PDB file of C-alpha atoms in Angstrom:
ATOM      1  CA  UNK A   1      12.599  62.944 -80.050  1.00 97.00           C
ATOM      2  CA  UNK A   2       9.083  63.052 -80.624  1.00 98.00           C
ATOM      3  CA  UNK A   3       6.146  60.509 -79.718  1.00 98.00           C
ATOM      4  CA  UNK A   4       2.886  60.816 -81.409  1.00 98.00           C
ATOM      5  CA  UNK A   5       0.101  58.636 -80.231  1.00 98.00           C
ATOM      6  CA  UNK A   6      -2.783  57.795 -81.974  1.00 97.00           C
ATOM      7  CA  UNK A   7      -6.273  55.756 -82.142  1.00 97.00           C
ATOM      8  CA  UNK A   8      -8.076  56.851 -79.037  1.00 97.00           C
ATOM      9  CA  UNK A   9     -11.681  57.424 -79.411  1.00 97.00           C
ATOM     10  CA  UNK A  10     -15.360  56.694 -77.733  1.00 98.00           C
ATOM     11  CA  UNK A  11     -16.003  52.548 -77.583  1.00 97.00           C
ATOM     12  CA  UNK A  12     -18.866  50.872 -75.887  1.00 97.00           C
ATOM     13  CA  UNK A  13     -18.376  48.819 -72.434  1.00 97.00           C
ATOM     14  CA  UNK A  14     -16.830  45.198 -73.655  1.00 97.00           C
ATOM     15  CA  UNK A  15     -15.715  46.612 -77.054  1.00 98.00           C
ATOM     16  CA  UNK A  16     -11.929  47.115 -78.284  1.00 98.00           C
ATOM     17  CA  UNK A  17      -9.477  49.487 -79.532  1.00 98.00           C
ATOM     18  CA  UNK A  18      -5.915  49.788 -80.760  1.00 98.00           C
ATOM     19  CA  UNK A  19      -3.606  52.661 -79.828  1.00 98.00           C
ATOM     20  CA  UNK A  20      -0.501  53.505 -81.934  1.00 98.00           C
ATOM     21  CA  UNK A  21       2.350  55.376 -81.083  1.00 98.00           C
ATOM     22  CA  UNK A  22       4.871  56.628 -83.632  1.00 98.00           C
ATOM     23  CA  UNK A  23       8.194  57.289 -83.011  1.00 98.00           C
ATOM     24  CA  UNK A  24      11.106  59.675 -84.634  1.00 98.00           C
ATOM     25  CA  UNK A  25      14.223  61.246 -83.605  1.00 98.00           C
ATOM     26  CA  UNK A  26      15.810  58.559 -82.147  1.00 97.00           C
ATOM     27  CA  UNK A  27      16.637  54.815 -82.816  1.00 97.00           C
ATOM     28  CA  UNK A  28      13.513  52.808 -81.355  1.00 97.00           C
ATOM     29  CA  UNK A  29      14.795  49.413 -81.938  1.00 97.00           C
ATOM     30  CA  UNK A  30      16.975  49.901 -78.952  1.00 96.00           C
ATOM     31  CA  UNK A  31      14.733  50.881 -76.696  1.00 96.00           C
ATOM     32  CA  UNK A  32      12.250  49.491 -74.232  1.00 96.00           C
ATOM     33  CA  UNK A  33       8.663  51.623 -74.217  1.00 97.00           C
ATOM     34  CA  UNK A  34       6.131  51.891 -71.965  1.00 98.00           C
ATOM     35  CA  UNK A  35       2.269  52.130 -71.599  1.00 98.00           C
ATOM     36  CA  UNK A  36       0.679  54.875 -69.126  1.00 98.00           C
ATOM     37  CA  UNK A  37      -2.658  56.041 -68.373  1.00 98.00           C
ATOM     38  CA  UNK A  38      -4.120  58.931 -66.634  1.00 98.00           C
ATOM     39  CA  UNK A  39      -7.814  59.017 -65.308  1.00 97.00           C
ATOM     40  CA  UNK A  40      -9.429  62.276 -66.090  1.00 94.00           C
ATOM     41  CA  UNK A  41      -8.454  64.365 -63.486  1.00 93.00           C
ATOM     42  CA  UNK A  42      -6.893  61.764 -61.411  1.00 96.00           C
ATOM     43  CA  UNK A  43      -3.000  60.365 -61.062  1.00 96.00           C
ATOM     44  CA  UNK A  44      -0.849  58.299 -63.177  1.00 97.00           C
ATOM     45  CA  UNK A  45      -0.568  54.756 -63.714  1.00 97.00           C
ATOM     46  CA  UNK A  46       1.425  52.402 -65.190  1.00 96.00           C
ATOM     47  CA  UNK A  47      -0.570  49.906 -68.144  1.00 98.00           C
ATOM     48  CA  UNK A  48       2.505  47.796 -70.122  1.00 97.00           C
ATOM     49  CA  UNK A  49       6.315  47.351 -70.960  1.00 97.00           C
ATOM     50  CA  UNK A  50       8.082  45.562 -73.940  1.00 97.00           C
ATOM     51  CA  UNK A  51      11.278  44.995 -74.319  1.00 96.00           C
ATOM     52  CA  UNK A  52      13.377  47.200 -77.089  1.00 96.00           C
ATOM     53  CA  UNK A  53      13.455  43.751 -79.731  1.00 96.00           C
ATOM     54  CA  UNK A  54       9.888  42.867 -77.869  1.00 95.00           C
ATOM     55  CA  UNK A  55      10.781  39.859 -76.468  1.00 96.00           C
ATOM     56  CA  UNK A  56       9.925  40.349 -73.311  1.00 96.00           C
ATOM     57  CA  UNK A  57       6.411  42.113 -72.059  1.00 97.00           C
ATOM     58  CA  UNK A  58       4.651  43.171 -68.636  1.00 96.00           C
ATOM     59  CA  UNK A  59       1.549  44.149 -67.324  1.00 97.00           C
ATOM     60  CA  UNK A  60      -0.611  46.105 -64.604  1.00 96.00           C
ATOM     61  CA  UNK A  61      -2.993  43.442 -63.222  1.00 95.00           C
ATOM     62  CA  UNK A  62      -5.499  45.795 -63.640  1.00 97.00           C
ATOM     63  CA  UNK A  63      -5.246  45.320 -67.830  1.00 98.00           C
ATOM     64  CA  UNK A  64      -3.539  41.332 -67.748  1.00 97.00           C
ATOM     65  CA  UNK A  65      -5.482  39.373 -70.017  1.00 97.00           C
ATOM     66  CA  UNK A  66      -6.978  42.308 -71.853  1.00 98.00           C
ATOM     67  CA  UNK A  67      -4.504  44.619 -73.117  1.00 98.00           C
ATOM     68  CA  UNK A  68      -1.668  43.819 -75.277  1.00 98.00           C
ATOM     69  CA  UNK A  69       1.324  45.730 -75.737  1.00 98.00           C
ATOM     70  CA  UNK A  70       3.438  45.390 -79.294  1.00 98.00           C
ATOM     71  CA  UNK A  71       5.495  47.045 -81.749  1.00 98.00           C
ATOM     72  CA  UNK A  72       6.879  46.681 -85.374  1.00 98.00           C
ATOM     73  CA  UNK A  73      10.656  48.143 -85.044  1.00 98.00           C
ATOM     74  CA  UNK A  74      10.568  48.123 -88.959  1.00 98.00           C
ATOM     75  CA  UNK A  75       8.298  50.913 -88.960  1.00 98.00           C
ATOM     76  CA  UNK A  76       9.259  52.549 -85.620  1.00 98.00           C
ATOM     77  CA  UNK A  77       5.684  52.189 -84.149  1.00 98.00           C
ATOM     78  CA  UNK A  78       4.452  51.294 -80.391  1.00 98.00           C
ATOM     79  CA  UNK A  79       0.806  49.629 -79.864  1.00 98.00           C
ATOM     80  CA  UNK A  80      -1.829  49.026 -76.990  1.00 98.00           C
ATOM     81  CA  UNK A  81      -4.563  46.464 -77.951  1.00 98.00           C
ATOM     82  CA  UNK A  82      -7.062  46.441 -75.611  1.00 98.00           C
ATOM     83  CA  UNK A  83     -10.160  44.573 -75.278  1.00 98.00           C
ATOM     84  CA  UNK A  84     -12.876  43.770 -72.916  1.00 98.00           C
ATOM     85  CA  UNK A  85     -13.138  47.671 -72.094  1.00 98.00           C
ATOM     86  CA  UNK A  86     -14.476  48.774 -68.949  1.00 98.00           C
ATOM     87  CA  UNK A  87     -15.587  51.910 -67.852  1.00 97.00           C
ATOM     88  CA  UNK A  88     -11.841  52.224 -65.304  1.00 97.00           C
ATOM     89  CA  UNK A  89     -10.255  52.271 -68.272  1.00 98.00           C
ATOM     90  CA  UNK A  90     -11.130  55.613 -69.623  1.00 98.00           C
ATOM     91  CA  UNK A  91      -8.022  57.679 -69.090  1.00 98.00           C
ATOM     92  CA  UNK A  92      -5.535  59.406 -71.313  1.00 98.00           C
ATOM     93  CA  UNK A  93      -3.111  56.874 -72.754  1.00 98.00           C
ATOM     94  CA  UNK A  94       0.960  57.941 -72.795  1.00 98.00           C
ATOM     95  CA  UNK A  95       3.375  55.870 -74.498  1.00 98.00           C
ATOM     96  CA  UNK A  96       6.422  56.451 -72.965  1.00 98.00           C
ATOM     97  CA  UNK A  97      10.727  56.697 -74.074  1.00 97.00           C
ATOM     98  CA  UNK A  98      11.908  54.440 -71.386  1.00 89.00           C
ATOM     99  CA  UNK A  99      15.903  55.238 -70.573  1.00 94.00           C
ATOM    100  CA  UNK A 100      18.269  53.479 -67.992  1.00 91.00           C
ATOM    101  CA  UNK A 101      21.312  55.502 -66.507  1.00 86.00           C
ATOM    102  CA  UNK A 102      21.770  55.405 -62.914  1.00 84.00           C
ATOM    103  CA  UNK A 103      18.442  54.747 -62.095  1.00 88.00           C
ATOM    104  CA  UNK A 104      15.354  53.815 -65.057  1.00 93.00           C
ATOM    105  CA  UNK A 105      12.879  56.797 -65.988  1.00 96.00           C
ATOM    106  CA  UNK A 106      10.766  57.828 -68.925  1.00 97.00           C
ATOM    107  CA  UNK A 107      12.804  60.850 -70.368  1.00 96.00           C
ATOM    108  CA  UNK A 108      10.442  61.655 -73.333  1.00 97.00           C
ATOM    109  CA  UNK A 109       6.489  61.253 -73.780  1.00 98.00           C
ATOM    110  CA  UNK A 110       3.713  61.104 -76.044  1.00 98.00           C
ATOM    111  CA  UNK A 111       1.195  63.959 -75.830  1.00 97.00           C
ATOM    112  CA  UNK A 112      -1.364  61.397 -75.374  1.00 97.00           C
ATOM    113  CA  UNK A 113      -4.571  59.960 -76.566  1.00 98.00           C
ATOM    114  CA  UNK A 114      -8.440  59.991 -74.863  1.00 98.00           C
ATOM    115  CA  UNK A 115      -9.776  56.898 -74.299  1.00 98.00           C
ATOM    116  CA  UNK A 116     -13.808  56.952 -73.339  1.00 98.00           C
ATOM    117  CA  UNK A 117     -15.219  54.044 -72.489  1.00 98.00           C
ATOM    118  CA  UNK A 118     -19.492  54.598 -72.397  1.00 96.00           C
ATOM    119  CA  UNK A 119     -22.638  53.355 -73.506  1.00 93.00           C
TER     120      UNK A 119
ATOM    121  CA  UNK B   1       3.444  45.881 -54.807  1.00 89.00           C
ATOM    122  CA  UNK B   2       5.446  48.836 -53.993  1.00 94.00           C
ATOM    123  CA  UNK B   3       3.491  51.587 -52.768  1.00 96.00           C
ATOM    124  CA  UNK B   4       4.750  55.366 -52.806  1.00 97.00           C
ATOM    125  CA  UNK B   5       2.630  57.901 -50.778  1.00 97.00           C
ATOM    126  CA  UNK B   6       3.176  61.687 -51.580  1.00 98.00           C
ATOM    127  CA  UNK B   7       2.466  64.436 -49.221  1.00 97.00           C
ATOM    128  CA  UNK B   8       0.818  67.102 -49.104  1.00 97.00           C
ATOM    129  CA  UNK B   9      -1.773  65.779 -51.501  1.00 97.00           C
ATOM    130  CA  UNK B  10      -2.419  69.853 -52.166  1.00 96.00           C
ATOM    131  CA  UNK B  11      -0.281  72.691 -51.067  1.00 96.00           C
ATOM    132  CA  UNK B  12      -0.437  76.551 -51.700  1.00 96.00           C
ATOM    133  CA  UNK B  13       2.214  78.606 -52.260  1.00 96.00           C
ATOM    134  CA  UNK B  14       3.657  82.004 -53.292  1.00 96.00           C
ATOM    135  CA  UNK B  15       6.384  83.344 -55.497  1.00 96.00           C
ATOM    136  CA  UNK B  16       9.467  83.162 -54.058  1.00 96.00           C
ATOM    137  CA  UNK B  17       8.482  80.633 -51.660  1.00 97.00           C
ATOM    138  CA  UNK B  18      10.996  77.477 -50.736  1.00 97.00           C
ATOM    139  CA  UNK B  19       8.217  74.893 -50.676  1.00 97.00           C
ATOM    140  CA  UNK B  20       9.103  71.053 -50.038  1.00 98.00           C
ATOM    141  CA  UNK B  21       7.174  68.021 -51.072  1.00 98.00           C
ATOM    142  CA  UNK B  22       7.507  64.615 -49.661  1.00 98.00           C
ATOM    143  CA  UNK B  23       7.561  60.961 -51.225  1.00 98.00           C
ATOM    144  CA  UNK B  24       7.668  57.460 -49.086  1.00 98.00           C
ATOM    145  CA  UNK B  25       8.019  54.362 -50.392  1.00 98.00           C
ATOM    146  CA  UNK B  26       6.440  51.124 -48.455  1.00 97.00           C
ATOM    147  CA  UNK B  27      10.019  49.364 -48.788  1.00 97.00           C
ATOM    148  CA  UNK B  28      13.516  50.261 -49.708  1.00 97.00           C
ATOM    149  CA  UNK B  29      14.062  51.642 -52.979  1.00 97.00           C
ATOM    150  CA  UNK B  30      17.460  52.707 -52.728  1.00 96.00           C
ATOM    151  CA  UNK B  31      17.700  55.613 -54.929  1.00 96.00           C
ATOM    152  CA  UNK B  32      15.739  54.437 -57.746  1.00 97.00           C
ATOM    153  CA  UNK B  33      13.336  57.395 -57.192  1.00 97.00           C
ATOM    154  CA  UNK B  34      12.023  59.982 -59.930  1.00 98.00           C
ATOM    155  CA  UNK B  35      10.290  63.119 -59.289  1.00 98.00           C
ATOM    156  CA  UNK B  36       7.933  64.854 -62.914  1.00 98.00           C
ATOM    157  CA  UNK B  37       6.034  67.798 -62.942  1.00 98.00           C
ATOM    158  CA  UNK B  38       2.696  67.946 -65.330  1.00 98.00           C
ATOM    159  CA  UNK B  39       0.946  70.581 -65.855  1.00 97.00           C
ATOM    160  CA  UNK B  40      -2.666  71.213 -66.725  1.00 94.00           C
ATOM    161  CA  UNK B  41      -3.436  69.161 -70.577  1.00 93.00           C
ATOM    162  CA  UNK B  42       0.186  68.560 -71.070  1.00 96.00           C
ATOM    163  CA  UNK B  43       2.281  65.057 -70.524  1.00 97.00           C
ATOM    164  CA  UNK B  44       4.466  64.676 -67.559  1.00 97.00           C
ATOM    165  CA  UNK B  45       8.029  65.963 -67.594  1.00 97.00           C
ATOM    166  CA  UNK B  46      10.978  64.505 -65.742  1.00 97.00           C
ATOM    167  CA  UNK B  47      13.059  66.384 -63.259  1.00 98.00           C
ATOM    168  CA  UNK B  48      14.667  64.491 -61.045  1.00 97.00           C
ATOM    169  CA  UNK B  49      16.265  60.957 -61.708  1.00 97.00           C
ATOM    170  CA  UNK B  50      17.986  58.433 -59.316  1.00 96.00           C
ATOM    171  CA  UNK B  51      16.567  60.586 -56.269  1.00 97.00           C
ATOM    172  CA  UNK B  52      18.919  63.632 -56.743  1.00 97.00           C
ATOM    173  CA  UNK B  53      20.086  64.353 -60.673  1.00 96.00           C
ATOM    174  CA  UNK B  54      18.816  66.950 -61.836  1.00 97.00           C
ATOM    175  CA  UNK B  55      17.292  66.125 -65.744  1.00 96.00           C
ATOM    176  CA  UNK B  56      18.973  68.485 -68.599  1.00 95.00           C
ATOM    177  CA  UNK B  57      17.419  71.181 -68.690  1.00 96.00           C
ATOM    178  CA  UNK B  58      15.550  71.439 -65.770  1.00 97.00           C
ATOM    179  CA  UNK B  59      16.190  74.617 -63.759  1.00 97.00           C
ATOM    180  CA  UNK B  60      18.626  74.149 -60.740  1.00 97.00           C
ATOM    181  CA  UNK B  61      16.284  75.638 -58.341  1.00 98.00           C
ATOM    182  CA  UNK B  62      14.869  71.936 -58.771  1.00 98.00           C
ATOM    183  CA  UNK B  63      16.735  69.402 -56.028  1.00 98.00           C
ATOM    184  CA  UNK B  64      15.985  66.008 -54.360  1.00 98.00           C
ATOM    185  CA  UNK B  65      17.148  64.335 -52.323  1.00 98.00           C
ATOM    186  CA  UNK B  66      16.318  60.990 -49.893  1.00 98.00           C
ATOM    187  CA  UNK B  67      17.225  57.366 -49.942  1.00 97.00           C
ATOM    188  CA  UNK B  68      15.633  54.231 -49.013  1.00 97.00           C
ATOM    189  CA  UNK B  69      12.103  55.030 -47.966  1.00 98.00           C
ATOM    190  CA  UNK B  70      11.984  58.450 -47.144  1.00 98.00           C
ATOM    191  CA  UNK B  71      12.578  61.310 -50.370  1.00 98.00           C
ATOM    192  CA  UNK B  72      12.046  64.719 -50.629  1.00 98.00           C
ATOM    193  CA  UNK B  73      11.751  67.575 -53.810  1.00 98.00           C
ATOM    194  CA  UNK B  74      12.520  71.081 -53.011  1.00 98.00           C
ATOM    195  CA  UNK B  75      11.891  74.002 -54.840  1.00 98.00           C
ATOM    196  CA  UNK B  76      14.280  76.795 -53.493  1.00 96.00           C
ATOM    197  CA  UNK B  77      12.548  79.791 -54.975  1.00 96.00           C
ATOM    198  CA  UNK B  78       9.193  79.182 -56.492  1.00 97.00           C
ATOM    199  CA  UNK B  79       8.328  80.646 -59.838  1.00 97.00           C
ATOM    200  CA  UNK B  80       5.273  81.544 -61.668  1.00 95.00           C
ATOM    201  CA  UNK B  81       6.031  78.498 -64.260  1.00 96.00           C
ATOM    202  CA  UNK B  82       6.344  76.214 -61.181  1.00 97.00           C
ATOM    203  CA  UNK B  83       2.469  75.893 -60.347  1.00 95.00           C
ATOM    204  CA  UNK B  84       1.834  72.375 -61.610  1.00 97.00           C
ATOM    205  CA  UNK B  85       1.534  68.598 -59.920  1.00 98.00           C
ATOM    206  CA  UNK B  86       4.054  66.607 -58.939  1.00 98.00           C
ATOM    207  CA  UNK B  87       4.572  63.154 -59.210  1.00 98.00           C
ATOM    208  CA  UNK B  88       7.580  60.738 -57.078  1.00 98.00           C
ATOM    209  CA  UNK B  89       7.766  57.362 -59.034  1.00 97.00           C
ATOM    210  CA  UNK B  90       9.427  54.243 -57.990  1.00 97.00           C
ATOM    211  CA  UNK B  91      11.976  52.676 -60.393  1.00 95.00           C
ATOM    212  CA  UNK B  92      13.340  49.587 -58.341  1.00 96.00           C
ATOM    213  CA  UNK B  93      10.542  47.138 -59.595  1.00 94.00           C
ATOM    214  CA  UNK B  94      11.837  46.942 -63.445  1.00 87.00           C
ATOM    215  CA  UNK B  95       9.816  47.755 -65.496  1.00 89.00           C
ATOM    216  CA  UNK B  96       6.869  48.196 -63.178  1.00 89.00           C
ATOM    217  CA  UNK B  97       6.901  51.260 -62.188  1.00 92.00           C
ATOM    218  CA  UNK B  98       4.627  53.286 -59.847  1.00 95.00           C
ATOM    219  CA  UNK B  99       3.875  56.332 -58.863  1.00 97.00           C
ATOM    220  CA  UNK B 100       2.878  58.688 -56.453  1.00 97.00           C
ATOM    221  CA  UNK B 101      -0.707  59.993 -55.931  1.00 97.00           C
ATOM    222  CA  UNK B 102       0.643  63.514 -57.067  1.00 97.00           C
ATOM    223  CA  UNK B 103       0.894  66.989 -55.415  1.00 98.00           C
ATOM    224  CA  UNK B 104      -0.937  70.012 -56.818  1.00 97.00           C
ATOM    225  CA  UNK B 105       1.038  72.970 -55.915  1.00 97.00           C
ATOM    226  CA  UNK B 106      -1.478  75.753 -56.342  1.00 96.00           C
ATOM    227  CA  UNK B 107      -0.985  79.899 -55.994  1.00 92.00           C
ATOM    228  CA  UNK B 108      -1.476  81.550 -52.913  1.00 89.00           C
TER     229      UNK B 108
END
């Protein structure tokens, strides 16, 4: 299994940028994925969820409204658009293998990409 | 909102050393508690799953164990690898998860 994400980069306070988040080594379609972000130096927490065929999507209130999660199955790819960034939204940005057995967890992750949000 | 609490927030340790960290959840979360270890620049790694299975892999000197509100992660014999945070995260609230504000287990 591997996750790759990609797209992170510097942006300006109410600008916009799309993440990407390629997946191999197992069959994405059936899976749901996950969004989660890490502060610089600080703890983890969770940004978005879609469903494995993407019908079905959640959000932190912290990003509602601004960020939207989405993928294309056809080409085994994860994405994060978010706009109307902020300054609390730099972080490192993981997608995330979401698996359900006994309990739900994120078995595999991406190595993640650097978001910086500044003027 | 669920909210987990982890303590200590920081805790130093030697080799060898049985060290035990603590996770609390504001309501009952039945077992649907997972304990990952990150260290510094890499992603988070699963240990623990549904409060007390151990992930493939993951050495058994790794153990939790708790139910409801009140969880614990034990490491029986700490190891040089071992230095690292740790993270409790709640998995009742599908598929919003949250975690833990992390332990940094540091050398002695």
């Amino acid at each position: 299994v591997q996750l790759v994400e990609s797209g992170g980069g510097v942006v300006q306070p109410g600008g916009s940028l799309r993440l990407s988040c390629a997946a191999s080594g197992f069959t994405f379609s059936t899976y749901g994925m996950h969004w989660v972000r890490q502060a610089p130096g600080k703890g983890l927490e969770w940004v978005a969820f879609i469903r494995y065929d993407g019908s079905n999507k959640n959000y932190a209130d912290s990003v509602k409204g601004r960020f939207t999660i989405s993928r294309d199955n056809s080409k085994n790819t994860l994405f994060l658009q978010m706009n109307s960034l902020t300054a609390e939204d730099t972080a490192f940005y993981y997608c995330a293998k979401y698996f359900c057995s006994t309990s739900c967890y994120y078995d595999y992750w991406g190595q993640g990409t650097l978001v910086t949000v500044s003027s | 909102d669920i909210q987990m609490s982890q303590s200590p927030s920081s805790l130093s340790a030697s080799v060898g050393d049985r060290v035990t960290i603590t996770c609390r959840a504001s309501q009952n979360i039945s077992s649907h508690l997972n304990w990952y270890q990150q260290k510094p620049g890499t992603a988070p790694k699963v240990l623990i799953y549904a409060a007390s299975n151990l992930q493939s892999g993951v050495p058994s000197r790794f153990s939790g164990s708790g139910s409801g509100t009140d969880f614990t992660l034990t490491i029986s014999s700490l190891q040089p690898e071992d230095f690292a945070t740790y993270y409790c995260q709640q998995s009742y609230t599908i598929p919003q998860f949250t975690f833990g504000q992390g332990t940094k287990l540091e050398m002695k």
